[in-house]
């Protein structure tokens, strides 16, 4: 590959290169977690299926809709900002962050329900990975909500593009995490 | 005018694919072949991931990167499918 080709490839990439490095790193971490999770399932598929039946799929499915819609609002926020509609862009970003908070409330209710049933991380290896992967993802949601509010305040197009890209990464991870943890019986 | 039509279409398709995933998982509960339904669930997840990359993250305007991401994601989902199906072989 020539230097010119490499340069063109980097120029083709939308947004900031470092944000893409972060996105790829996060995808690799969560991807490795999912591979280990399904590898462990091989030794005890019945136990994993039994443990999975304790989860609330409806709440998690609702959270998928919430994150997808939140990602849409964040992307709209960037478009509006680029069209010099700063007020509307800020509203879209704040709405995206608010949906992130709704996601967390549903997730907390799910954890509280598990705690009430006496289910902890050491109940079964399934739950260890369930808490590890969904908890790590929830931590990213908290960070994403803060980032969205920050870029709604400091609303340069570059800031919003980076903030929205982080949020889309959180969204992307969830659409891969959700079916593996909640649906693949 | 804000160019959001492709974005809105992507959002609608993502919602529809999520609904389809819910229907398929219900079918799994009702005794349909989990190998087939599980494969469909992963295929739907792959489609959603590709749409998020293309439309939300903007790789639709970077075809070389989109091809690379799509290929990697497809291989990753095939690995997940293999691990999922392995105990049932």
Short mmCIF file of C-alpha atoms in Angstrom, two decimals:
data_model
loop_
_atom_site.label_atom_id
_atom_site.label_comp_id
_atom_site.label_asym_id
_atom_site.label_seq_id
_atom_site.Cartn_x
_atom_site.Cartn_y
_atom_site.Cartn_z
CA UNK A 1 0.00 0.00 0.00
CA UNK A 2 1.45 3.38 -0.96
CA UNK A 3 1.67 6.31 1.42
CA UNK A 4 -0.84 8.16 -0.76
CA UNK A 5 -3.35 5.31 -0.51
CA UNK A 6 -2.95 5.17 3.28
CA UNK A 7 -3.49 8.91 3.44
CA UNK A 8 -6.64 8.66 1.31
CA UNK A 9 -7.99 5.84 3.50
CA UNK A 10 -7.50 7.90 6.66
CA UNK A 11 -9.14 10.91 5.05
CA UNK A 12 -12.14 8.75 4.07
CA UNK A 13 -12.79 7.83 7.72
CA UNK A 14 -15.55 10.08 9.16
CA UNK A 15 -14.77 11.94 12.38
CA UNK A 16 -11.71 11.77 14.58
CA UNK A 17 -9.21 8.92 14.15
CA UNK A 18 -8.72 8.54 17.91
CA UNK A 19 -12.45 8.07 18.39
CA UNK A 20 -12.30 5.16 15.94
CA UNK A 21 -9.34 3.69 17.83
CA UNK A 22 -11.50 3.85 20.98
CA UNK A 23 -14.51 2.32 19.18
CA UNK A 24 -12.44 -0.58 17.82
CA UNK A 25 -10.80 -1.15 21.23
CA UNK A 26 -14.19 -1.28 22.97
CA UNK A 27 -15.60 -3.63 20.33
CA UNK A 28 -12.62 -5.95 20.81
CA UNK A 29 -13.10 -6.00 24.61
CA UNK A 30 -16.83 -6.71 24.46
CA UNK A 31 -16.29 -9.14 21.56
CA UNK A 32 -13.76 -11.11 23.61
CA UNK A 33 -16.22 -11.17 26.52
CA UNK A 34 -18.98 -12.61 24.33
CA UNK A 35 -16.63 -15.25 22.87
CA UNK A 36 -15.58 -16.36 26.38
CA UNK A 37 -19.24 -16.38 27.48
CA UNK A 38 -20.32 -18.68 24.62
CA UNK A 39 -17.19 -20.83 25.06
CA UNK A 40 -18.11 -21.44 28.72
CA UNK A 41 -21.67 -22.26 27.66
CA UNK A 42 -20.35 -25.26 25.69
CA UNK A 43 -19.59 -27.11 28.95
CA UNK A 44 -23.05 -26.45 30.46
CA UNK A 45 -25.69 -25.47 27.87
CA UNK A 46 -28.60 -26.62 30.04
CA UNK A 47 -27.35 -24.62 33.04
CA UNK A 48 -26.88 -21.52 30.86
CA UNK A 49 -30.40 -21.92 29.38
CA UNK A 50 -31.89 -22.31 32.87
CA UNK A 51 -30.03 -19.23 34.13
CA UNK A 52 -31.03 -17.24 31.06
CA UNK A 53 -34.71 -18.06 31.64
CA UNK A 54 -34.46 -15.92 34.83
CA UNK A 55 -33.81 -12.78 32.74
CA UNK A 56 -36.46 -10.28 31.67
CA UNK A 57 -36.30 -10.26 27.89
CA UNK A 58 -39.07 -7.69 27.55
CA UNK A 59 -37.18 -5.07 29.55
CA UNK A 60 -33.99 -5.74 27.60
CA UNK A 61 -35.86 -5.60 24.27
CA UNK A 62 -37.39 -2.29 25.34
CA UNK A 63 -33.89 -1.05 26.17
CA UNK A 64 -32.82 -1.95 22.62
CA UNK A 65 -35.57 0.28 21.21
CA UNK A 66 -34.57 3.03 23.66
CA UNK A 67 -30.88 2.94 22.70
CA UNK A 68 -31.59 2.77 18.96
CA UNK A 69 -33.90 5.79 19.26
CA UNK A 70 -31.39 7.62 21.43
CA UNK A 71 -28.68 6.99 18.83
CA UNK A 72 -31.00 8.36 16.15
CA UNK A 73 -31.54 11.54 18.19
CA UNK A 74 -27.78 11.96 18.70
CA UNK A 75 -27.20 11.62 14.94
CA UNK A 76 -30.02 14.11 14.26
CA UNK A 77 -28.39 16.45 16.79
CA UNK A 78 -25.20 16.50 14.73
CA UNK A 79 -27.13 17.12 11.51
CA UNK A 80 -29.05 19.99 13.11
CA UNK A 81 -25.86 21.55 14.47
CA UNK A 82 -24.23 21.37 11.03
CA UNK A 83 -27.34 23.11 9.65
CA UNK A 84 -26.78 25.92 12.18
CA UNK A 85 -29.89 24.98 14.20
CA UNK A 86 -28.06 24.99 17.53
CA UNK A 87 -31.10 25.13 19.80
CA UNK A 88 -32.80 22.17 18.14
CA UNK A 89 -29.49 20.28 18.08
CA UNK A 90 -29.05 20.78 21.82
CA UNK A 91 -32.60 19.57 22.46
CA UNK A 92 -31.97 16.44 20.38
CA UNK A 93 -28.76 15.71 22.31
CA UNK A 94 -30.44 16.26 25.69
CA UNK A 95 -33.31 13.98 24.61
CA UNK A 96 -30.75 11.35 23.57
CA UNK A 97 -29.12 11.63 27.02
CA UNK A 98 -32.54 11.40 28.72
CA UNK A 99 -33.24 8.14 26.90
CA UNK A 100 -29.87 6.91 28.13
CA UNK A 101 -31.08 7.61 31.68
CA UNK A 102 -34.28 5.65 30.97
CA UNK A 103 -32.09 2.74 29.79
CA UNK A 104 -30.21 2.86 33.11
CA UNK A 105 -33.41 2.98 35.18
CA UNK A 106 -34.69 -0.17 33.43
CA UNK A 107 -31.29 -1.82 33.90
CA UNK A 108 -31.26 -0.94 37.62
CA UNK A 109 -34.77 -2.36 38.02
CA UNK A 110 -33.53 -5.56 36.36
CA UNK A 111 -30.55 -5.78 38.76
CA UNK A 112 -32.82 -5.06 41.76
CA UNK A 113 -35.15 -7.85 40.67
CA UNK A 114 -32.22 -10.28 40.41
CA UNK A 115 -30.99 -9.21 43.86
CA UNK A 116 -34.47 -9.76 45.31
CA UNK A 117 -34.39 -13.30 43.91
CA UNK A 118 -31.04 -13.88 45.58
CA UNK A 119 -29.26 -14.08 42.22
CA UNK A 120 -25.68 -12.81 42.43
CA UNK A 121 -22.58 -13.04 40.25
CA UNK A 122 -21.58 -16.36 41.87
CA UNK A 123 -24.99 -18.05 41.47
CA UNK A 124 -23.84 -19.50 38.12
CA UNK A 125 -21.06 -18.64 35.61
CA UNK A 126 -23.83 -17.30 33.35
CA UNK A 127 -24.61 -14.59 35.90
CA UNK A 128 -20.97 -13.73 36.41
CA UNK A 129 -20.74 -12.83 32.71
CA UNK A 130 -24.22 -11.33 32.70
CA UNK A 131 -23.23 -8.86 35.44
CA UNK A 132 -19.75 -8.31 34.02
CA UNK A 133 -20.82 -7.58 30.44
CA UNK A 134 -24.09 -5.73 31.07
CA UNK A 135 -22.52 -3.86 34.02
CA UNK A 136 -19.52 -2.76 31.95
CA UNK A 137 -21.91 -1.70 29.20
CA UNK A 138 -24.06 0.23 31.71
CA UNK A 139 -20.90 2.05 32.86
CA UNK A 140 -20.40 3.10 29.22
CA UNK A 141 -24.02 4.29 29.10
CA UNK A 142 -23.38 6.48 32.17
CA UNK A 143 -20.24 7.90 30.50
CA UNK A 144 -22.18 8.38 27.24
CA UNK A 145 -24.98 10.31 28.95
CA UNK A 146 -22.40 12.65 30.52
CA UNK A 147 -20.60 13.05 27.18
CA UNK A 148 -23.87 13.85 25.37
CA UNK A 149 -24.73 16.52 27.95
CA UNK A 150 -21.21 17.91 27.73
CA UNK A 151 -21.31 18.23 23.94
CA UNK A 152 -24.82 19.74 24.13
CA UNK A 153 -23.22 22.45 26.29
CA UNK A 154 -19.96 22.83 24.33
CA UNK A 155 -21.69 22.37 20.99
CA UNK A 156 -19.01 22.64 18.32
CA UNK A 157 -19.60 20.27 15.37
CA UNK A 158 -16.36 18.42 16.22
CA UNK A 159 -17.41 17.88 19.83
CA UNK A 160 -20.87 16.68 18.86
CA UNK A 161 -19.46 14.33 16.21
CA UNK A 162 -17.14 12.74 18.79
CA UNK A 163 -19.81 12.54 21.48
CA UNK A 164 -22.35 11.03 19.09
CA UNK A 165 -19.76 8.53 17.80
CA UNK A 166 -19.10 7.36 21.38
CA UNK A 167 -22.85 6.98 21.89
CA UNK A 168 -23.26 4.99 18.67
CA UNK A 169 -20.48 2.67 19.86
CA UNK A 170 -22.48 2.05 23.06
CA UNK A 171 -25.51 1.35 20.86
CA UNK A 172 -23.51 -0.98 18.60
CA UNK A 173 -22.18 -3.00 21.55
CA UNK A 174 -25.72 -3.42 22.93
CA UNK A 175 -27.20 -4.79 19.68
CA UNK A 176 -24.53 -7.55 19.80
CA UNK A 177 -24.69 -8.10 23.58
CA UNK A 178 -28.47 -8.31 23.83
CA UNK A 179 -29.09 -11.35 21.58
CA UNK A 180 -26.17 -13.35 22.97
CA UNK A 181 -26.96 -12.77 26.67
CA UNK A 182 -30.77 -12.61 26.54
CA UNK A 183 -31.97 -14.52 23.48
CA UNK A 184 -29.66 -17.40 22.52
CA UNK A 185 -31.13 -20.16 24.68
CA UNK B 1 -32.97 21.16 4.62
CA UNK B 2 -31.51 18.58 6.96
CA UNK B 3 -30.48 15.45 5.10
CA UNK B 4 -31.97 13.00 7.54
CA UNK B 5 -34.06 10.73 5.28
CA UNK B 6 -31.49 7.93 5.14
CA UNK B 7 -31.01 8.27 8.89
CA UNK B 8 -34.74 8.07 9.57
CA UNK B 9 -35.05 5.03 7.29
CA UNK B 10 -32.18 3.42 9.20
CA UNK B 11 -33.95 4.07 12.52
CA UNK B 12 -37.22 2.58 11.20
CA UNK B 13 -35.40 -0.52 9.89
CA UNK B 14 -33.54 -0.92 13.22
CA UNK B 15 -36.84 -0.80 15.11
CA UNK B 16 -38.37 -3.33 12.70
CA UNK B 17 -35.38 -5.69 13.04
CA UNK B 18 -35.58 -5.42 16.84
CA UNK B 19 -39.28 -6.34 16.68
CA UNK B 20 -38.42 -9.29 14.47
CA UNK B 21 -35.79 -10.44 17.00
CA UNK B 22 -38.45 -10.39 19.72
CA UNK B 23 -40.81 -12.48 17.53
CA UNK B 24 -38.07 -15.01 16.76
CA UNK B 25 -37.11 -15.36 20.45
CA UNK B 26 -40.79 -15.99 21.27
CA UNK B 27 -40.82 -18.72 18.61
CA UNK B 28 -37.77 -20.28 20.33
CA UNK B 29 -39.75 -20.40 23.58
CA UNK B 30 -42.61 -22.13 21.78
CA UNK B 31 -40.49 -25.03 20.67
CA UNK B 32 -39.19 -24.02 17.23
CA UNK B 33 -35.75 -25.38 16.35
CA UNK B 34 -33.35 -23.32 18.49
CA UNK B 35 -30.51 -23.89 16.01
CA UNK B 36 -32.43 -22.17 13.20
CA UNK B 37 -33.98 -19.49 15.40
CA UNK B 38 -30.62 -18.77 17.09
CA UNK B 39 -29.01 -18.36 13.68
CA UNK B 40 -31.75 -15.93 12.66
CA UNK B 41 -31.32 -13.93 15.90
CA UNK B 42 -27.58 -13.56 15.22
CA UNK B 43 -28.21 -12.65 11.57
CA UNK B 44 -30.63 -9.92 12.70
CA UNK B 45 -28.03 -8.63 15.19
CA UNK B 46 -25.45 -8.50 12.40
CA UNK B 47 -27.84 -6.54 10.18
CA UNK B 48 -28.50 -4.05 12.98
CA UNK B 49 -24.78 -3.63 13.67
CA UNK B 50 -24.10 -2.99 9.98
CA UNK B 51 -26.81 -0.33 9.82
CA UNK B 52 -25.47 1.44 12.93
CA UNK B 53 -21.98 1.48 11.42
CA UNK B 54 -23.19 2.70 8.03
CA UNK B 55 -25.82 5.26 8.95
CA UNK B 56 -25.28 6.30 12.56
CA UNK B 57 -21.47 6.22 12.50
CA UNK B 58 -21.28 7.46 8.91
CA UNK B 59 -19.35 4.61 7.26
CA UNK B 60 -21.80 4.77 4.34
CA UNK B 61 -19.56 7.61 3.13
CA UNK B 62 -16.38 5.57 3.67
CA UNK B 63 -16.89 2.41 1.56
CA UNK B 64 -13.43 0.92 2.17
CA UNK B 65 -13.82 1.16 5.94
CA UNK B 66 -17.40 -0.08 5.74
CA UNK B 67 -16.28 -3.18 3.83
CA UNK B 68 -13.57 -3.87 6.40
CA UNK B 69 -15.91 -3.44 9.37
CA UNK B 70 -18.66 -5.49 7.73
CA UNK B 71 -16.27 -8.34 6.94
CA UNK B 72 -14.86 -8.37 10.48
CA UNK B 73 -18.32 -8.21 12.04
CA UNK B 74 -19.59 -11.01 9.80
CA UNK B 75 -16.65 -13.24 10.75
CA UNK B 76 -17.21 -12.40 14.43
CA UNK B 77 -20.91 -13.31 14.21
CA UNK B 78 -20.00 -16.57 12.44
CA UNK B 79 -17.65 -17.36 15.34
CA UNK B 80 -20.46 -16.64 17.82
CA UNK B 81 -22.81 -18.84 15.78
CA UNK B 82 -20.28 -21.68 15.74
CA UNK B 83 -19.84 -21.47 19.52
CA UNK B 84 -23.62 -21.35 19.97
CA UNK B 85 -24.27 -24.37 17.75
CA UNK B 86 -21.32 -26.46 18.97
CA UNK B 87 -23.10 -28.12 21.96
CA UNK B 88 -25.99 -29.14 19.67
CA UNK B 89 -23.85 -30.91 17.08
#
